[in-house]
Amino acid sequence: MKKKSYILVLAAMAAVVVLAGCEGKKQGNNEEADNASTDMAAEEVDSADDTIDIGSGVEVPGEVLEFDVSDFVKLGDYKGLEVTYPSVSDVSEEDVQEEIQYELEEETEYKEVKERGAKEGDIVNIDFTGTIDGEEFEGGSAEEYELELGAGEFLEDFEENLMDKKSGETAVFKVTFPEDYDEELGGKEAEFSVTVNSISEAVVPEYNEEFVKSVSDYETLKDYETSIRQQLEADSKDESKLEAQENALRIAMGNAQVDGYPQKLYDFFYDDAVTGYKNYAELMGMDYEEFLQSVMTEEDIEQMVLEQIREYLVTSAILEKEGQEINDSEYQELAEQMAKENDYNTLEEYEADYGATYIRTQLVREKVINLLYDSANLTEVPYEEYYKDDYAEEDVEEEDAEEGDDDLELELE
């Protein structure tokens, strides 16, 4: 249970954007369309600068989703697809204990301390200024920055110089950036002046029956751990099925040809994406321009939007060919169910946050992946074999981390 599918990772990222602002919905496949045979006129890429021409959409009058999908899509095979998927992974005792540890961390509180200096595991609130050759450098200064000592967020030498410092104290020290840090700072020596505003220590709850009662409906550790195991097993089954569904959709999209798109559809997905990422940037304490420089570029957003458009066009075409378009009555039923699944009391509340247009696109997607899954020829692959490339990448990342390649990523705050 150590690895999650890329689809679930993307879904988790999408959830973060949604939490940042309910209008910032992100759904769709971020996978490279390597196998797609697409003639999408709007997705012309300049080989010289890899920019996207977004001005060639076909204007279609009417509401966002009111257009003739056959004007843009020629379907290939989408039934009886050969689809592989991972087997359900075993849930180990280690997995259960990791989940318990996660819950303990979620319930951890931080208490300000004044009588001692900072130590590993503490959260220190700091103001700092970094200079190179007497000049401040970009991303090297911040105020009211919350740093967990020992978490490896900053360079080890930086954190070491804050150990044992008390609230109100200022430390002045030098740090040399690793040669391979980046082009601008690699190998350079910086001087930092850091003032410790406050120190907070972690108060981790004790794992006992009282804790279990406070976070669940269970009375004993055994019952609580049994429920965790059952939930992890259910999650693993869901992951396995979801991977099969997404693989089927990926193949069906690769078999389709898409030529152009309705401009109103592009505008909808683009505005939705930008709104969501602006809210996310605000949540992270950044302005949108900084977000575009450090997290995601405008080209990345445009490419993602075009892929969302492509996905919606193909799924809509499949429903139309199957004669299963979602009418108003079915929309009401399915949308109410989706609202409940997302912890909304009423569809009206759900629509107020997400909008009927977005909800309808998700209902179309959900209906199609179920249709593709039901008709596919499914081949189960052992979990470890299916994700063997992921495990190899994870091992490389762990080796890099062990080499002490810590970063001082100040520019993201």
XYZ file of N, CA and C in Angstrom, residues 65 97 116 137:
12
model
N -22.187 24.025 -23.045
C -22.222 22.621 -23.443
C -23.212 22.342 -24.573
N -0.492 0.750 11.027
C 0.217 1.612 11.971
C 0.552 2.967 11.362
N 12.935 27.596 27.051
C 14.070 26.854 26.491
C 14.326 27.263 25.053
N 19.278 38.592 -1.983
C 18.995 37.840 -3.205
C 17.537 37.377 -3.202
